[in-house]
Amino acid sequence: MTPFISVVVPFYNEAANLPLLYHELDRHTRRLPYRFELLFVDDGSSDDSAVIVRKQAHADRRVRLIRLARNFGKEAAMTAGLHAARGDAAIIIDADLQMPPRLIGQFIQRWRQGAEVVVGVFKRRNMSRLHRWGSHLFYRIMHVIGYTEITPHATDYRLLDREVVDAFGRLTERSRITRGLIDWLGFRRAYVYFEQQPRHAGRPTYNFKKLFGLAINTFTSFSMVPLTLAGYLGLAILLFSLPLGGFLAVERYGLSDPLHWGINGTTMLAVLILCLVGLVLACLGLMSLYIAHIHEEVTNRPLYVIRQGEDHGSAVPREVEAIAREVTAS
């Protein structure tokens, strides 16, 4: 039987890019000897993006549109798309055309050769020097502290075998980084390297603030080192302050020697107190990040909500909601 491939496209306010993206997807998928579904997930767009995809769905039976009730974020949109994907494999691709659709054939080829996860990796990126430095620093830190190996400059452009999609559907995290969770799952991997293409239109929605938040979320989701580091830092300061305090006490009260440093005991004590208070506050702030993750998990809200009747081209939208509820309850 001819393999069936799902192409998942999460998007948010991409009306200027979607017509060309569909044209490229249509052109390159029709050349391949496989059956396709083009699954567009609208992450609460406020422009005409959904209208454009809806017209494409009426003209092309392969196109499906799933609309989320509001902007839940790209990670939730990708998850919704993977939950709804019905293919033997699923390919995730962004809507801004920075990930060339012409490579879909290469992804499928690696999959047919035995890879269960095929990852697209940037070999050259169009970014500012600050972003390039920040990206390099992020991957260096994750390489040192992370317990999950994350490929440097890997993208969300990747193919997942049906087994991987099903395994991903059993993950229940709320604060999720899709590429990190896929890396955590393991499976046999292959890589496709490509140069990042210029954005066709519009501005990226992932600004520096969101990227920084994503990095912090990755650190606290895939590494316990920051939490244990706070304990080691506290122990180090304690081991330093106790001998120092004992030495000052012996010098001042046992030997009656003020040390002639121009620093009296009160000043030293104040400095030590400030140091310890700063340490305690830093550790509390770090632990609060982990507590926030726990809070998000135990509230057990649905990861996303789909508008009723907005799964155009699919069977029944309630099927997708049932999958989401099952994942939430597990």
Coordinates of C-alpha atoms in Angstrom, one line a residue:
M1 CA 0.0 0.0 0.0
T2 CA 1.2 3.5 -0.8
P3 CA 2.4 5.3 2.3
F4 CA 0.2 8.1 3.6
I5 CA 2.1 11.2 4.8
S6 CA 0.7 14.0 7.0
V7 CA 2.2 17.5 6.6
V8 CA 1.6 19.6 9.8
V9 CA 1.8 23.3 9.4
P10 CA 1.2 25.4 12.5
F11 CA 0.6 29.1 11.7
Y12 CA -0.3 32.4 13.4
N13 CA -1.2 35.5 11.3
E14 CA 0.6 34.2 8.1
A15 CA -2.0 35.4 5.5
A16 CA 0.8 36.8 3.3
N17 CA 2.7 33.5 3.3
L18 CA 0.1 30.8 3.1
P19 CA -0.8 31.1 -0.6
L20 CA 2.8 30.6 -1.7
L21 CA 3.4 28.0 1.0
Y22 CA 0.4 25.9 -0.3
H23 CA 1.7 26.4 -3.9
E24 CA 5.1 25.0 -2.9
L25 CA 3.7 22.1 -0.9
D26 CA 1.3 21.2 -3.7
R27 CA 4.0 21.4 -6.3
H28 CA 6.5 19.3 -4.4
T29 CA 4.1 16.7 -2.9
R30 CA 2.4 15.9 -6.2
R31 CA 5.8 14.9 -7.7
L32 CA 6.2 12.2 -5.0
P33 CA 4.6 8.7 -5.3
Y34 CA 2.9 9.0 -1.9
R35 CA -0.5 10.0 -0.6
F36 CA -0.6 13.3 1.4
E37 CA -2.7 15.3 3.7
L38 CA -1.9 18.9 4.3
L39 CA -2.9 19.7 7.9
F40 CA -2.9 23.5 8.7
V41 CA -3.3 24.4 12.4
D42 CA -4.5 27.9 13.0
D43 CA -3.2 29.1 16.4
G44 CA -5.8 31.8 16.9
S45 CA -4.9 34.0 14.0
S46 CA -6.5 37.5 13.8
D47 CA -6.0 38.0 10.1
D48 CA -7.4 36.2 7.0
S49 CA -5.2 33.2 7.4
A50 CA -8.1 30.8 8.2
V51 CA -10.1 32.2 5.3
I52 CA -7.3 31.4 2.9
V53 CA -6.8 27.9 4.1
R54 CA -10.5 27.2 4.2
K55 CA -10.7 28.1 0.4
Q56 CA -7.8 25.8 -0.2
A57 CA -9.5 23.0 1.7
H58 CA -12.6 23.4 -0.5
A59 CA -10.5 23.2 -3.7
D60 CA -8.1 20.5 -2.5
R61 CA -9.4 17.5 -0.6
R62 CA -5.9 16.9 0.9
V63 CA -6.0 20.1 2.8
R64 CA -7.4 20.1 6.4
L65 CA -7.8 23.1 8.6
I66 CA -7.9 22.9 12.4
R67 CA -8.6 26.2 14.3
L68 CA -7.7 26.6 17.9
A69 CA -10.0 28.7 20.0
R70 CA -7.3 31.2 20.8
N71 CA -3.5 31.7 20.6
F72 CA -2.2 28.8 22.7
G73 CA 1.3 29.1 21.3
K74 CA 3.3 27.2 18.6
E75 CA 4.1 24.2 20.8
A76 CA 0.4 23.6 21.5
A77 CA -0.4 24.1 17.8
M78 CA 2.2 21.6 16.7
T79 CA 0.9 19.1 19.3
A80 CA -2.7 19.6 18.0
G81 CA -1.5 18.9 14.5
L82 CA 0.4 15.7 15.5
H83 CA -2.6 14.5 17.5
A84 CA -4.8 15.0 14.4
A85 CA -2.3 13.5 11.9
R86 CA -3.5 10.3 10.4
G87 CA -0.5 9.4 8.2
D88 CA 2.0 6.6 8.4
A89 CA 4.5 9.5 9.1
A90 CA 4.1 13.2 9.9
I91 CA 6.2 16.1 8.7
I92 CA 6.2 19.4 10.7
I93 CA 7.1 22.5 8.7
D94 CA 6.7 26.2 9.5
A95 CA 4.5 28.5 7.5
D96 CA 7.1 31.3 6.8
L97 CA 8.9 29.4 4.0
Q98 CA 12.2 29.5 5.8
M99 CA 12.1 25.7 5.7
P100 CA 12.0 24.8 2.0
P101 CA 9.2 22.3 1.1
R102 CA 11.3 20.9 -1.7
L103 CA 13.2 18.9 0.9
I104 CA 10.1 16.8 1.8
G105 CA 11.3 14.2 -0.6
Q106 CA 14.6 13.9 1.2
F107 CA 12.9 13.5 4.6
I108 CA 10.7 10.7 3.2
Q109 CA 13.7 9.0 1.6
R110 CA 15.6 8.9 4.9
W111 CA 12.4 7.5 6.6
R112 CA 12.1 4.8 3.9
Q113 CA 15.8 3.9 4.6
G114 CA 14.9 3.1 8.2
A115 CA 15.1 6.3 10.2
E116 CA 12.1 6.8 12.5
V117 CA 12.9 10.5 13.2
V118 CA 14.4 12.7 10.5
V119 CA 15.5 16.1 11.8
G120 CA 16.1 19.2 9.7
V121 CA 19.2 21.1 10.9
F122 CA 20.3 24.6 9.9
K123 CA 23.8 24.6 8.5
R124 CA 23.6 28.4 8.0
R125 CA 21.1 30.8 9.6
N126 CA 19.8 34.3 8.8
M127 CA 20.0 35.9 12.2
S128 CA 21.7 38.8 13.9
R129 CA 25.0 38.5 15.6
L130 CA 23.3 38.8 19.0
H131 CA 20.9 35.9 18.2
R132 CA 23.7 33.8 16.8
W133 CA 25.7 34.3 20.0
G134 CA 22.7 33.5 22.2
S135 CA 22.0 30.4 20.2
H136 CA 25.6 29.2 20.5
L137 CA 25.5 29.9 24.2
F138 CA 22.2 28.0 24.7
Y139 CA 23.4 24.9 23.0
R140 CA 26.7 25.0 24.9
I141 CA 24.9 25.2 28.2
M142 CA 22.4 22.4 27.3
H143 CA 25.3 20.2 26.3
V144 CA 26.8 20.6 29.7
I145 CA 23.7 20.4 32.0
G146 CA 21.1 18.6 29.9
Y147 CA 20.2 14.9 30.4
T148 CA 18.6 14.8 26.9
E149 CA 21.0 15.3 24.0
I150 CA 19.7 18.2 21.8
T151 CA 21.2 18.6 18.3
P152 CA 22.6 22.1 17.8
H153 CA 20.6 24.2 15.4
A154 CA 18.0 21.5 15.0
T155 CA 14.6 22.8 13.8
D156 CA 11.0 21.8 14.1
Y157 CA 11.2 20.8 10.5
R158 CA 11.2 17.0 11.0
L159 CA 9.6 13.8 10.1
L160 CA 8.1 11.4 12.6
D161 CA 7.2 7.8 12.0
R162 CA 3.8 6.7 13.1
E163 CA 5.2 4.9 16.1
V164 CA 6.9 8.1 17.2
V165 CA 3.7 10.1 16.7
D166 CA 1.8 7.7 18.9
A167 CA 4.5 7.8 21.5
F168 CA 4.5 11.6 21.4
G169 CA 0.7 11.6 21.9
R170 CA 1.1 9.9 25.3
L171 CA 3.3 12.7 26.6
T172 CA 1.3 15.0 29.0
E173 CA 3.5 18.0 29.7
R174 CA 1.9 21.4 29.6
S175 CA 5.2 23.4 29.4
R176 CA 6.5 21.7 26.4
I177 CA 9.3 22.1 23.9
T178 CA 8.3 19.8 21.0
R179 CA 11.7 19.2 19.6
G180 CA 13.1 18.5 23.1
L181 CA 10.3 15.9 23.8
I182 CA 11.0 14.2 20.4
D183 CA 14.7 14.1 21.2
W184 CA 13.8 12.6 24.6
L185 CA 11.8 9.8 23.0
G186 CA 14.8 8.6 21.1
F187 CA 14.2 6.2 18.1
R188 CA 16.5 5.8 15.1
R189 CA 17.5 9.2 13.7
A190 CA 18.7 10.8 10.5
Y191 CA 19.5 14.4 9.6
V192 CA 18.8 16.7 6.7
Y193 CA 21.0 19.8 6.6
F194 CA 19.8 22.9 4.8
E195 CA 20.3 26.7 4.7
Q196 CA 17.7 28.8 6.3
Q197 CA 15.7 30.7 3.6
P198 CA 14.7 34.4 3.9
R199 CA 11.3 34.9 5.4
H200 CA 8.8 35.5 2.5
A201 CA 6.6 38.1 4.2
G202 CA 5.8 39.5 7.6
R203 CA 7.8 39.5 10.8
P204 CA 8.6 36.5 13.0
T205 CA 6.4 36.1 16.1
Y206 CA 9.2 34.6 18.1
N207 CA 10.9 37.8 19.5
F208 CA 13.9 37.9 21.8
K209 CA 11.6 37.8 24.9
K210 CA 9.9 34.6 23.7
L211 CA 13.2 33.0 22.7
F212 CA 14.6 33.8 26.2
G213 CA 11.6 32.3 27.8
L214 CA 11.8 29.2 25.6
A215 CA 15.5 28.8 26.6
I216 CA 14.7 29.0 30.4
N217 CA 11.8 26.6 29.9
T218 CA 14.2 24.2 28.2
F219 CA 16.8 24.4 30.9
T220 CA 14.2 23.7 33.7
S221 CA 12.4 21.0 31.7
F222 CA 15.4 18.9 30.5
S223 CA 17.9 19.4 33.3
M224 CA 18.0 19.2 37.1
V225 CA 21.4 20.8 37.2
P226 CA 20.1 24.4 37.9
L227 CA 18.2 23.1 40.9
T228 CA 21.0 21.1 42.3
L229 CA 23.5 23.9 41.5
A230 CA 21.6 26.2 43.9
G231 CA 22.2 23.6 46.7
Y232 CA 25.8 23.3 45.9
L233 CA 26.2 27.1 45.8
G234 CA 24.6 27.4 49.2
L235 CA 26.9 24.7 50.6
A236 CA 29.9 26.4 49.1
I237 CA 29.0 29.7 50.7
L238 CA 28.3 28.0 54.0
L239 CA 31.7 26.3 53.9
F240 CA 33.3 29.6 53.2
S241 CA 31.4 31.7 55.7
L242 CA 31.7 29.4 58.8
P243 CA 35.5 29.2 58.8
L244 CA 35.6 33.0 58.1
G245 CA 33.3 33.7 61.0
G246 CA 35.3 31.5 63.3
F247 CA 38.5 33.1 62.3
L248 CA 37.1 36.6 62.8
A249 CA 35.7 35.6 66.2
V250 CA 39.1 34.2 67.4
E251 CA 41.1 37.2 66.1
R252 CA 38.8 39.8 67.7
Y253 CA 37.8 38.2 70.9
G254 CA 40.5 35.5 71.6
L255 CA 43.5 37.4 70.4
S256 CA 42.1 41.0 70.8
D257 CA 43.4 41.8 67.3
P258 CA 41.2 44.0 65.2
L259 CA 43.4 43.0 62.1
H260 CA 44.0 46.7 61.2
W261 CA 42.2 46.2 57.9
G262 CA 40.0 49.2 58.2
I263 CA 37.1 46.8 58.3
N264 CA 35.4 46.1 61.6
G265 CA 33.3 43.1 62.5
T266 CA 30.0 44.8 61.8
T267 CA 31.0 45.5 58.2
M268 CA 32.1 42.0 57.6
L269 CA 28.9 40.7 59.2
A270 CA 26.8 42.9 57.0
V271 CA 28.6 41.7 53.8
L272 CA 28.1 38.1 54.8
I273 CA 24.4 38.7 55.5
L274 CA 23.9 40.4 52.2
C275 CA 25.7 37.5 50.4
L276 CA 23.6 34.9 52.1
V277 CA 20.3 36.8 51.6
G278 CA 21.2 37.1 47.9
L279 CA 21.9 33.4 47.7
V280 CA 18.6 32.5 49.4
L281 CA 16.6 34.7 47.1
A282 CA 18.3 33.3 44.0
C283 CA 17.7 29.8 45.2
L284 CA 14.0 30.6 45.9
G285 CA 13.6 32.1 42.5
L286 CA 15.1 29.1 40.8
M287 CA 13.0 26.7 42.8
S288 CA 9.9 28.7 42.0
L289 CA 10.4 27.9 38.3
Y290 CA 10.2 24.2 39.1
I291 CA 7.2 24.7 41.3
A292 CA 5.5 26.7 38.5
H293 CA 6.0 23.6 36.2
I294 CA 4.4 21.4 38.9
H295 CA 1.5 23.8 39.2
E296 CA 0.9 23.8 35.4
E297 CA 0.9 20.0 35.4
V298 CA -1.5 19.4 38.4
T299 CA -4.0 22.0 37.1
N300 CA -4.7 19.5 34.3
R301 CA -6.2 21.9 31.9
P302 CA -6.5 20.8 28.2
L303 CA -3.4 21.7 26.3
Y304 CA -5.5 23.3 23.5
V305 CA -9.1 23.8 22.6
I306 CA -10.4 23.3 19.0
R307 CA -13.3 25.3 17.7
Q308 CA -16.3 23.1 17.0
G309 CA -16.9 22.5 13.3
E310 CA -13.5 24.0 12.4
D311 CA -11.7 20.8 11.4
H312 CA -12.3 21.3 7.7
G313 CA -11.6 18.3 5.5
S314 CA -11.3 15.7 8.4
A315 CA -13.8 13.2 9.6
V316 CA -15.2 14.4 12.9
P317 CA -13.5 17.2 15.0
R318 CA -14.7 15.5 18.2
E319 CA -12.2 12.7 17.4
V320 CA -9.3 15.1 17.8
E321 CA -10.8 16.5 21.0
A322 CA -11.2 12.9 22.4
I323 CA -7.5 12.4 21.7
A324 CA -6.6 15.6 23.6
R325 CA -8.8 14.6 26.5
E326 CA -7.3 11.1 26.6
V327 CA -3.8 12.5 26.7
T328 CA -4.8 14.9 29.4
A329 CA -6.4 12.2 31.6
S330 CA -3.5 9.7 31.2

